[in-house]
Amino acid sequence: MDSSAPPPSDPRPRHRDRHGRGMRGPIAPPQVPLALSRADAFDDLVRDAADRLERRWPQLADVEFAVQEVPWPQDGAGDGDAVPLGRLVGAGKGRPSRIVVYRRPVEIRAKSRDERALLVHEVVVEQVAELLGLSPENVDPKYGED
């Protein structure tokens, strides 16, 4: 090799960061539960509850399940009433029925992850019961049990 030849050009910058320690990476790899945000974990709880009920009630396949941060005032929040945890939006012109679970009110009422999962399931069961015109105990025999 010729020592007088210029070194090959490197497209990467010489300094990776200010202190030379390299770029910071994520705290945890994406497959680890720590990488889930609280909102993502809550979405998973709603999805799990919906999937469990859809296996028992096939007519729920056309129902949309959604998560909203907080209820809008027209959804029944305010006016001195208790803040709702969920809501059923009936089918309309070309759109299916929708069950909405409100994330922040549920999180505030639940003290632990297990309590949150149970409360989400109960809210979904109550809304499905309203949609089907049944009691929550008929929709899910384990409703209300700890």
PDB file of N, CA and C in Angstrom, residues 19-116:
ATOM      1  N   HIS A  19     -19.057  13.638  24.133  1.00  0.00           N
ATOM      2  CA  HIS A  19     -18.103  13.077  25.080  1.00  0.00           C
ATOM      3  C   HIS A  19     -17.405  11.825  24.544  1.00  0.00           C
ATOM      4  N   GLY A  20     -17.702  11.421  23.326  1.00  0.00           N
ATOM      5  CA  GLY A  20     -17.023  10.286  22.728  1.00  0.00           C
ATOM      6  C   GLY A  20     -17.480   8.934  23.244  1.00  0.00           C
ATOM      7  N   ARG A  21     -18.623   8.884  23.917  1.00  0.00           N
ATOM      8  CA  ARG A  21     -19.103   7.609  24.468  1.00  0.00           C
ATOM      9  C   ARG A  21     -20.087   6.900  23.559  1.00  0.00           C
ATOM     10  N   GLY A  22     -20.444   7.462  22.468  1.00  0.00           N
ATOM     11  CA  GLY A  22     -21.380   6.822  21.554  1.00  0.00           C
ATOM     12  C   GLY A  22     -22.800   7.318  21.765  1.00  0.00           C
ATOM     13  N   MET A  23     -23.631   6.960  20.830  1.00  0.00           N
ATOM     14  CA  MET A  23     -25.022   7.378  20.890  1.00  0.00           C
ATOM     15  C   MET A  23     -25.768   6.567  21.938  1.00  0.00           C
ATOM     16  N   ARG A  24     -26.716   7.206  22.571  1.00  0.00           N
ATOM     17  CA  ARG A  24     -27.535   6.499  23.539  1.00  0.00           C
ATOM     18  C   ARG A  24     -28.566   5.656  22.812  1.00  0.00           C
ATOM     19  N   GLY A  25     -28.807   4.486  23.346  1.00  0.00           N
ATOM     20  CA  GLY A  25     -29.795   3.598  22.750  1.00  0.00           C
ATOM     21  C   GLY A  25     -31.054   3.582  23.589  1.00  0.00           C
ATOM     22  N   PRO A  26     -32.005   2.757  23.201  1.00  0.00           N
ATOM     23  CA  PRO A  26     -33.235   2.656  23.994  1.00  0.00           C
ATOM     24  C   PRO A  26     -32.945   2.018  25.348  1.00  0.00           C
ATOM     25  N   ILE A  27     -33.797   2.320  26.311  1.00  0.00           N
ATOM     26  CA  ILE A  27     -33.630   1.762  27.649  1.00  0.00           C
ATOM     27  C   ILE A  27     -33.817   0.256  27.623  1.00  0.00           C
ATOM     28  N   ALA A  28     -34.785  -0.188  26.848  1.00  0.00           N
ATOM     29  CA  ALA A  28     -35.075  -1.614  26.741  1.00  0.00           C
ATOM     30  C   ALA A  28     -35.381  -1.943  25.291  1.00  0.00           C
ATOM     31  N   PRO A  29     -35.088  -3.176  24.876  1.00  0.00           N
ATOM     32  CA  PRO A  29     -35.432  -3.550  23.506  1.00  0.00           C
ATOM     33  C   PRO A  29     -36.948  -3.550  23.307  1.00  0.00           C
ATOM     34  N   PRO A  30     -37.403  -3.385  22.067  1.00  0.00           N
ATOM     35  CA  PRO A  30     -38.843  -3.254  21.821  1.00  0.00           C
ATOM     36  C   PRO A  30     -39.681  -4.455  22.260  1.00  0.00           C
ATOM     37  N   GLN A  31     -39.115  -5.653  22.303  1.00  0.00           N
ATOM     38  CA  GLN A  31     -39.907  -6.826  22.677  1.00  0.00           C
ATOM     39  C   GLN A  31     -40.121  -6.946  24.186  1.00  0.00           C
ATOM     40  N   VAL A  32     -39.493  -6.101  24.972  1.00  0.00           N
ATOM     41  CA  VAL A  32     -39.636  -6.139  26.418  1.00  0.00           C
ATOM     42  C   VAL A  32     -40.823  -5.273  26.825  1.00  0.00           C
ATOM     43  N   PRO A  33     -41.674  -5.723  27.763  1.00  0.00           N
ATOM     44  CA  PRO A  33     -42.853  -4.938  28.142  1.00  0.00           C
ATOM     45  C   PRO A  33     -42.545  -3.519  28.605  1.00  0.00           C
ATOM     46  N   LEU A  34     -41.356  -3.267  29.102  1.00  0.00           N
ATOM     47  CA  LEU A  34     -40.989  -1.929  29.548  1.00  0.00           C
ATOM     48  C   LEU A  34     -41.105  -0.927  28.404  1.00  0.00           C
ATOM     49  N   ALA A  35     -40.927  -1.394  27.181  1.00  0.00           N
ATOM     50  CA  ALA A  35     -40.956  -0.501  26.034  1.00  0.00           C
ATOM     51  C   ALA A  35     -42.380  -0.067  25.671  1.00  0.00           C
ATOM     52  N   LEU A  36     -43.396  -0.696  26.246  1.00  0.00           N
ATOM     53  CA  LEU A  36     -44.775  -0.292  25.980  1.00  0.00           C
ATOM     54  C   LEU A  36     -45.114   0.954  26.790  1.00  0.00           C
ATOM     55  N   SER A  37     -45.773   1.881  26.143  1.00  0.00           N
ATOM     56  CA  SER A  37     -46.238   3.049  26.876  1.00  0.00           C
ATOM     57  C   SER A  37     -47.483   2.659  27.663  1.00  0.00           C
ATOM     58  N   ARG A  38     -47.897   3.505  28.585  1.00  0.00           N
ATOM     59  CA  ARG A  38     -49.114   3.221  29.358  1.00  0.00           C
ATOM     60  C   ARG A  38     -50.314   3.144  28.437  1.00  0.00           C
ATOM     61  N   ALA A  39     -50.365   4.003  27.441  1.00  0.00           N
ATOM     62  CA  ALA A  39     -51.481   3.988  26.491  1.00  0.00           C
ATOM     63  C   ALA A  39     -51.500   2.688  25.689  1.00  0.00           C
ATOM     64  N   ASP A  40     -50.324   2.216  25.255  1.00  0.00           N
ATOM     65  CA  ASP A  40     -50.254   0.959  24.509  1.00  0.00           C
ATOM     66  C   ASP A  40     -50.676  -0.221  25.377  1.00  0.00           C
ATOM     67  N   ALA A  41     -50.234  -0.227  26.619  1.00  0.00           N
ATOM     68  CA  ALA A  41     -50.614  -1.306  27.536  1.00  0.00           C
ATOM     69  C   ALA A  41     -52.119  -1.289  27.779  1.00  0.00           C
ATOM     70  N   PHE A  42     -52.713  -0.104  27.888  1.00  0.00           N
ATOM     71  CA  PHE A  42     -54.153   0.009  28.087  1.00  0.00           C
ATOM     72  C   PHE A  42     -54.896  -0.489  26.847  1.00  0.00           C
ATOM     73  N   ASP A  43     -54.414  -0.122  25.668  1.00  0.00           N
ATOM     74  CA  ASP A  43     -55.020  -0.612  24.423  1.00  0.00           C
ATOM     75  C   ASP A  43     -55.017  -2.137  24.387  1.00  0.00           C
ATOM     76  N   ASP A  44     -53.917  -2.734  24.842  1.00  0.00           N
ATOM     77  CA  ASP A  44     -53.831  -4.197  24.885  1.00  0.00           C
ATOM     78  C   ASP A  44     -54.864  -4.791  25.831  1.00  0.00           C
ATOM     79  N   LEU A  45     -55.112  -4.134  26.966  1.00  0.00           N
ATOM     80  CA  LEU A  45     -56.125  -4.623  27.903  1.00  0.00           C
ATOM     81  C   LEU A  45     -57.512  -4.608  27.270  1.00  0.00           C
ATOM     82  N   VAL A  46     -57.831  -3.538  26.568  1.00  0.00           N
ATOM     83  CA  VAL A  46     -59.139  -3.439  25.903  1.00  0.00           C
ATOM     84  C   VAL A  46     -59.239  -4.495  24.809  1.00  0.00           C
ATOM     85  N   ARG A  47     -58.179  -4.664  24.036  1.00  0.00           N
ATOM     86  CA  ARG A  47     -58.168  -5.659  22.962  1.00  0.00           C
ATOM     87  C   ARG A  47     -58.345  -7.074  23.534  1.00  0.00           C
ATOM     88  N   ASP A  48     -57.668  -7.373  24.643  1.00  0.00           N
ATOM     89  CA  ASP A  48     -57.796  -8.690  25.268  1.00  0.00           C
ATOM     90  C   ASP A  48     -59.227  -8.940  25.752  1.00  0.00           C
ATOM     91  N   ALA A  49     -59.822  -7.939  26.380  1.00  0.00           N
ATOM     92  CA  ALA A  49     -61.202  -8.078  26.865  1.00  0.00           C
ATOM     93  C   ALA A  49     -62.159  -8.280  25.690  1.00  0.00           C
ATOM     94  N   ALA A  50     -61.958  -7.529  24.619  1.00  0.00           N
ATOM     95  CA  ALA A  50     -62.827  -7.651  23.447  1.00  0.00           C
ATOM     96  C   ALA A  50     -62.662  -9.023  22.795  1.00  0.00           C
ATOM     97  N   ASP A  51     -61.425  -9.487  22.663  1.00  0.00           N
ATOM     98  CA  ASP A  51     -61.177 -10.798  22.054  1.00  0.00           C
ATOM     99  C   ASP A  51     -61.826 -11.912  22.870  1.00  0.00           C
ATOM    100  N   ARG A  52     -61.724 -11.804  24.171  1.00  0.00           N
ATOM    101  CA  ARG A  52     -62.317 -12.812  25.051  1.00  0.00           C
ATOM    102  C   ARG A  52     -63.834 -12.879  24.865  1.00  0.00           C
ATOM    103  N   LEU A  53     -64.473 -11.718  24.759  1.00  0.00           N
ATOM    104  CA  LEU A  53     -65.923 -11.690  24.583  1.00  0.00           C
ATOM    105  C   LEU A  53     -66.340 -12.084  23.169  1.00  0.00           C
ATOM    106  N   GLU A  54     -65.529 -11.758  22.162  1.00  0.00           N
ATOM    107  CA  GLU A  54     -65.855 -12.121  20.788  1.00  0.00           C
ATOM    108  C   GLU A  54     -65.860 -13.629  20.594  1.00  0.00           C
ATOM    109  N   ARG A  55     -65.028 -14.340  21.347  1.00  0.00           N
ATOM    110  CA  ARG A  55     -65.036 -15.802  21.258  1.00  0.00           C
ATOM    111  C   ARG A  55     -66.365 -16.365  21.753  1.00  0.00           C
ATOM    112  N   ARG A  56     -66.930 -15.725  22.751  1.00  0.00           N
ATOM    113  CA  ARG A  56     -68.203 -16.187  23.321  1.00  0.00           C
ATOM    114  C   ARG A  56     -69.402 -15.656  22.539  1.00  0.00           C
ATOM    115  N   TRP A  57     -69.294 -14.443  22.015  1.00  0.00           N
ATOM    116  CA  TRP A  57     -70.384 -13.781  21.300  1.00  0.00           C
ATOM    117  C   TRP A  57     -69.901 -13.414  19.893  1.00  0.00           C
ATOM    118  N   PRO A  58     -70.088 -14.296  18.913  1.00  0.00           N
ATOM    119  CA  PRO A  58     -69.588 -14.018  17.547  1.00  0.00           C
ATOM    120  C   PRO A  58     -70.184 -12.760  16.915  1.00  0.00           C
ATOM    121  N   GLN A  59     -71.376 -12.336  17.346  1.00  0.00           N
ATOM    122  CA  GLN A  59     -71.988 -11.141  16.756  1.00  0.00           C
ATOM    123  C   GLN A  59     -71.204  -9.871  17.084  1.00  0.00           C
ATOM    124  N   LEU A  60     -70.224  -9.962  17.966  1.00  0.00           N
ATOM    125  CA  LEU A  60     -69.400  -8.786  18.296  1.00  0.00           C
ATOM    126  C   LEU A  60     -68.294  -8.544  17.273  1.00  0.00           C
ATOM    127  N   ALA A  61     -68.187  -9.423  16.291  1.00  0.00           N
ATOM    128  CA  ALA A  61     -67.127  -9.264  15.286  1.00  0.00           C
ATOM    129  C   ALA A  61     -67.261  -7.946  14.525  1.00  0.00           C
ATOM    130  N   ASP A  62     -68.492  -7.430  14.395  1.00  0.00           N
ATOM    131  CA  ASP A  62     -68.710  -6.185  13.652  1.00  0.00           C
ATOM    132  C   ASP A  62     -68.629  -4.945  14.542  1.00  0.00           C
ATOM    133  N   VAL A  63     -68.448  -5.128  15.834  1.00  0.00           N
ATOM    134  CA  VAL A  63     -68.396  -4.002  16.773  1.00  0.00           C
ATOM    135  C   VAL A  63     -66.965  -3.478  16.844  1.00  0.00           C
ATOM    136  N   GLU A  64     -66.816  -2.166  16.812  1.00  0.00           N
ATOM    137  CA  GLU A  64     -65.497  -1.540  16.974  1.00  0.00           C
ATOM    138  C   GLU A  64     -65.264  -1.270  18.455  1.00  0.00           C
ATOM    139  N   PHE A  65     -64.060  -1.546  18.919  1.00  0.00           N
ATOM    140  CA  PHE A  65     -63.659  -1.234  20.283  1.00  0.00           C
ATOM    141  C   PHE A  65     -62.595  -0.160  20.193  1.00  0.00           C
ATOM    142  N   ALA A  66     -62.781   0.913  20.957  1.00  0.00           N
ATOM    143  CA  ALA A  66     -61.875   2.058  20.875  1.00  0.00           C
ATOM    144  C   ALA A  66     -61.498   2.534  22.270  1.00  0.00           C
ATOM    145  N   VAL A  67     -60.397   3.257  22.329  1.00  0.00           N
ATOM    146  CA  VAL A  67     -59.931   3.880  23.571  1.00  0.00           C
ATOM    147  C   VAL A  67     -59.850   5.373  23.325  1.00  0.00           C
ATOM    148  N   GLN A  68     -60.376   6.124  24.265  1.00  0.00           N
ATOM    149  CA  GLN A  68     -60.291   7.587  24.217  1.00  0.00           C
ATOM    150  C   GLN A  68     -59.705   8.030  25.550  1.00  0.00           C
ATOM    151  N   GLU A  69     -58.898   9.063  25.535  1.00  0.00           N
ATOM    152  CA  GLU A  69     -58.240   9.527  26.760  1.00  0.00           C
ATOM    153  C   GLU A  69     -59.252   9.887  27.848  1.00  0.00           C
ATOM    154  N   VAL A  70     -60.126  10.813  27.551  1.00  0.00           N
ATOM    155  CA  VAL A  70     -61.139  11.269  28.507  1.00  0.00           C
ATOM    156  C   VAL A  70     -62.452  11.479  27.758  1.00  0.00           C
ATOM    157  N   PRO A  71     -63.573  11.414  28.463  1.00  0.00           N
ATOM    158  CA  PRO A  71     -64.844  11.656  27.781  1.00  0.00           C
ATOM    159  C   PRO A  71     -65.031  13.138  27.479  1.00  0.00           C
ATOM    160  N   TRP A  72     -65.674  13.413  26.378  1.00  0.00           N
ATOM    161  CA  TRP A  72     -66.048  14.780  26.055  1.00  0.00           C
ATOM    162  C   TRP A  72     -67.227  15.165  26.927  1.00  0.00           C
ATOM    163  N   PRO A  73     -67.443  16.452  27.162  1.00  0.00           N
ATOM    164  CA  PRO A  73     -68.594  16.860  27.989  1.00  0.00           C
ATOM    165  C   PRO A  73     -69.928  16.333  27.464  1.00  0.00           C
ATOM    166  N   GLN A  74     -70.102  16.253  26.154  1.00  0.00           N
ATOM    167  CA  GLN A  74     -71.362  15.736  25.619  1.00  0.00           C
ATOM    168  C   GLN A  74     -71.493  14.223  25.806  1.00  0.00           C
ATOM    169  N   ASP A  75     -70.418  13.543  26.229  1.00  0.00           N
ATOM    170  CA  ASP A  75     -70.469  12.097  26.484  1.00  0.00           C
ATOM    171  C   ASP A  75     -71.000  11.775  27.872  1.00  0.00           C
ATOM    172  N   GLY A  76     -71.390  12.785  28.623  1.00  0.00           N
ATOM    173  CA  GLY A  76     -71.949  12.539  29.949  1.00  0.00           C
ATOM    174  C   GLY A  76     -71.026  12.957  31.077  1.00  0.00           C
ATOM    175  N   ALA A  77     -69.867  13.509  30.783  1.00  0.00           N
ATOM    176  CA  ALA A  77     -68.958  13.964  31.833  1.00  0.00           C
ATOM    177  C   ALA A  77     -69.394  15.347  32.293  1.00  0.00           C
ATOM    178  N   GLY A  78     -69.193  15.618  33.538  1.00  0.00           N
ATOM    179  CA  GLY A  78     -69.543  16.920  34.089  1.00  0.00           C
ATOM    180  C   GLY A  78     -70.951  16.935  34.638  1.00  0.00           C
ATOM    181  N   ASP A  79     -71.495  18.101  34.809  1.00  0.00           N
ATOM    182  CA  ASP A  79     -72.841  18.287  35.340  1.00  0.00           C
ATOM    183  C   ASP A  79     -73.015  17.640  36.709  1.00  0.00           C
ATOM    184  N   GLY A  80     -71.940  17.460  37.460  1.00  0.00           N
ATOM    185  CA  GLY A  80     -72.031  16.889  38.798  1.00  0.00           C
ATOM    186  C   GLY A  80     -72.172  15.379  38.807  1.00  0.00           C
ATOM    187  N   ASP A  81     -72.316  14.766  37.639  1.00  0.00           N
ATOM    188  CA  ASP A  81     -72.422  13.314  37.565  1.00  0.00           C
ATOM    189  C   ASP A  81     -71.038  12.699  37.675  1.00  0.00           C
ATOM    190  N   ALA A  82     -71.028  11.392  37.947  1.00  0.00           N
ATOM    191  CA  ALA A  82     -69.764  10.659  37.948  1.00  0.00           C
ATOM    192  C   ALA A  82     -69.223  10.598  36.519  1.00  0.00           C
ATOM    193  N   VAL A  83     -67.922  10.609  36.393  1.00  0.00           N
ATOM    194  CA  VAL A  83     -67.293  10.538  35.083  1.00  0.00           C
ATOM    195  C   VAL A  83     -67.456   9.110  34.557  1.00  0.00           C
ATOM    196  N   PRO A  84     -67.948   8.958  33.326  1.00  0.00           N
ATOM    197  CA  PRO A  84     -68.139   7.608  32.792  1.00  0.00           C
ATOM    198  C   PRO A  84     -66.806   6.931  32.486  1.00  0.00           C
ATOM    199  N   LEU A  85     -66.802   5.603  32.576  1.00  0.00           N
ATOM    200  CA  LEU A  85     -65.609   4.822  32.266  1.00  0.00           C
ATOM    201  C   LEU A  85     -65.651   4.284  30.840  1.00  0.00           C
ATOM    202  N   GLY A  86     -66.853   4.226  30.281  1.00  0.00           N
ATOM    203  CA  GLY A  86     -67.013   3.722  28.926  1.00  0.00           C
ATOM    204  C   GLY A  86     -68.328   4.182  28.359  1.00  0.00           C
ATOM    205  N   ARG A  87     -68.501   3.932  27.050  1.00  0.00           N
ATOM    206  CA  ARG A  87     -69.719   4.387  26.398  1.00  0.00           C
ATOM    207  C   ARG A  87     -69.986   3.529  25.174  1.00  0.00           C
ATOM    208  N   LEU A  88     -71.249   3.316  24.902  1.00  0.00           N
ATOM    209  CA  LEU A  88     -71.683   2.606  23.704  1.00  0.00           C
ATOM    210  C   LEU A  88     -72.211   3.627  22.706  1.00  0.00           C
ATOM    211  N   VAL A  89     -71.665   3.605  21.505  1.00  0.00           N
ATOM    212  CA  VAL A  89     -72.142   4.460  20.427  1.00  0.00           C
ATOM    213  C   VAL A  89     -72.845   3.537  19.447  1.00  0.00           C
ATOM    214  N   GLY A  90     -74.140   3.721  19.303  1.00  0.00           N
ATOM    215  CA  GLY A  90     -74.932   2.850  18.445  1.00  0.00           C
ATOM    216  C   GLY A  90     -74.544   2.957  16.983  1.00  0.00           C
ATOM    217  N   ALA A  91     -74.917   1.940  16.243  1.00  0.00           N
ATOM    218  CA  ALA A  91     -74.644   1.925  14.806  1.00  0.00           C
ATOM    219  C   ALA A  91     -75.404   3.054  14.137  1.00  0.00           C
ATOM    220  N   GLY A  92     -74.779   3.591  13.116  1.00  0.00           N
ATOM    221  CA  GLY A  92     -75.398   4.692  12.385  1.00  0.00           C
ATOM    222  C   GLY A  92     -75.373   4.418  10.897  1.00  0.00           C
ATOM    223  N   LYS A  93     -75.441   5.442  10.127  1.00  0.00           N
ATOM    224  CA  LYS A  93     -75.451   5.323   8.667  1.00  0.00           C
ATOM    225  C   LYS A  93     -74.140   4.718   8.169  1.00  0.00           C
ATOM    226  N   GLY A  94     -74.169   3.439   7.900  1.00  0.00           N
ATOM    227  CA  GLY A  94     -72.989   2.773   7.347  1.00  0.00           C
ATOM    228  C   GLY A  94     -71.843   2.557   8.310  1.00  0.00           C
ATOM    229  N   ARG A  95     -72.037   2.836   9.574  1.00  0.00           N
ATOM    230  CA  ARG A  95     -70.946   2.591  10.536  1.00  0.00           C
ATOM    231  C   ARG A  95     -71.439   1.628  11.610  1.00  0.00           C
ATOM    232  N   PRO A  96     -70.547   0.778  12.076  1.00  0.00           N
ATOM    233  CA  PRO A  96     -70.936  -0.218  13.079  1.00  0.00           C
ATOM    234  C   PRO A  96     -71.044   0.394  14.472  1.00  0.00           C
ATOM    235  N   SER A  97     -71.583  -0.387  15.377  1.00  0.00           N
ATOM    236  CA  SER A  97     -71.611   0.046  16.783  1.00  0.00           C
ATOM    237  C   SER A  97     -70.178   0.151  17.277  1.00  0.00           C
ATOM    238  N   ARG A  98     -69.990   1.019  18.260  1.00  0.00           N
ATOM    239  CA  ARG A  98     -68.642   1.241  18.792  1.00  0.00           C
ATOM    240  C   ARG A  98     -68.720   1.303  20.305  1.00  0.00           C
ATOM    241  N   ILE A  99     -67.788   0.616  20.944  1.00  0.00           N
ATOM    242  CA  ILE A  99     -67.653   0.667  22.394  1.00  0.00           C
ATOM    243  C   ILE A  99     -66.370   1.423  22.697  1.00  0.00           C
ATOM    244  N   VAL A 100     -66.511   2.488  23.467  1.00  0.00           N
ATOM    245  CA  VAL A 100     -65.373   3.348  23.799  1.00  0.00           C
ATOM    246  C   VAL A 100     -65.076   3.194  25.289  1.00  0.00           C
ATOM    247  N   VAL A 101     -63.798   2.971  25.614  1.00  0.00           N
ATOM    248  CA  VAL A 101     -63.343   2.910  27.005  1.00  0.00           C
ATOM    249  C   VAL A 101     -62.473   4.136  27.232  1.00  0.00           C
ATOM    250  N   TYR A 102     -62.733   4.855  28.316  1.00  0.00           N
ATOM    251  CA  TYR A 102     -61.986   6.073  28.626  1.00  0.00           C
ATOM    252  C   TYR A 102     -60.792   5.734  29.514  1.00  0.00           C
ATOM    253  N   ARG A 103     -59.601   5.955  28.977  1.00  0.00           N
ATOM    254  CA  ARG A 103     -58.365   5.511  29.628  1.00  0.00           C
ATOM    255  C   ARG A 103     -58.090   6.218  30.957  1.00  0.00           C
ATOM    256  N   ARG A 104     -58.080   7.523  30.979  1.00  0.00           N
ATOM    257  CA  ARG A 104     -57.687   8.244  32.194  1.00  0.00           C
ATOM    258  C   ARG A 104     -58.630   7.983  33.373  1.00  0.00           C
ATOM    259  N   PRO A 105     -59.955   8.029  33.209  1.00  0.00           N
ATOM    260  CA  PRO A 105     -60.812   7.722  34.353  1.00  0.00           C
ATOM    261  C   PRO A 105     -60.606   6.305  34.892  1.00  0.00           C
ATOM    262  N   VAL A 106     -60.367   5.351  34.004  1.00  0.00           N
ATOM    263  CA  VAL A 106     -60.124   3.977  34.463  1.00  0.00           C
ATOM    264  C   VAL A 106     -58.807   3.904  35.217  1.00  0.00           C
ATOM    265  N   GLU A 107     -57.762   4.528  34.681  1.00  0.00           N
ATOM    266  CA  GLU A 107     -56.454   4.486  35.348  1.00  0.00           C
ATOM    267  C   GLU A 107     -56.501   5.149  36.719  1.00  0.00           C
ATOM    268  N   ILE A 108     -57.275   6.210  36.844  1.00  0.00           N
ATOM    269  CA  ILE A 108     -57.361   6.911  38.132  1.00  0.00           C
ATOM    270  C   ILE A 108     -58.032   6.036  39.183  1.00  0.00           C
ATOM    271  N   ARG A 109     -59.026   5.251  38.776  1.00  0.00           N
ATOM    272  CA  ARG A 109     -59.769   4.420  39.732  1.00  0.00           C
ATOM    273  C   ARG A 109     -59.039   3.130  40.101  1.00  0.00           C
ATOM    274  N   ALA A 110     -58.125   2.677  39.273  1.00  0.00           N
ATOM    275  CA  ALA A 110     -57.419   1.415  39.535  1.00  0.00           C
ATOM    276  C   ALA A 110     -56.077   1.697  40.198  1.00  0.00           C
ATOM    277  N   LYS A 111     -55.799   0.967  41.268  1.00  0.00           N
ATOM    278  CA  LYS A 111     -54.559   1.195  42.013  1.00  0.00           C
ATOM    279  C   LYS A 111     -53.394   0.353  41.511  1.00  0.00           C
ATOM    280  N   SER A 112     -53.678  -0.780  40.879  1.00  0.00           N
ATOM    281  CA  SER A 112     -52.607  -1.662  40.409  1.00  0.00           C
ATOM    282  C   SER A 112     -52.905  -2.116  38.982  1.00  0.00           C
ATOM    283  N   ARG A 113     -51.935  -2.768  38.391  1.00  0.00           N
ATOM    284  CA  ARG A 113     -52.092  -3.276  37.031  1.00  0.00           C
ATOM    285  C   ARG A 113     -53.208  -4.322  36.965  1.00  0.00           C
ATOM    286  N   ASP A 114     -53.273  -5.198  37.964  1.00  0.00           N
ATOM    287  CA  ASP A 114     -54.319  -6.229  37.985  1.00  0.00           C
ATOM    288  C   ASP A 114     -55.705  -5.606  38.142  1.00  0.00           C
ATOM    289  N   GLU A 115     -55.806  -4.605  39.013  1.00  0.00           N
ATOM    290  CA  GLU A 115     -57.088  -3.901  39.187  1.00  0.00           C
ATOM    291  C   GLU A 115     -57.513  -3.216  37.897  1.00  0.00           C
ATOM    292  N   ARG A 116     -56.538  -2.643  37.195  1.00  0.00           N
ATOM    293  CA  ARG A 116     -56.823  -1.957  35.934  1.00  0.00           C
ATOM    294  C   ARG A 116     -57.351  -2.956  34.901  1.00  0.00           C
TER     295      ARG A 116
END
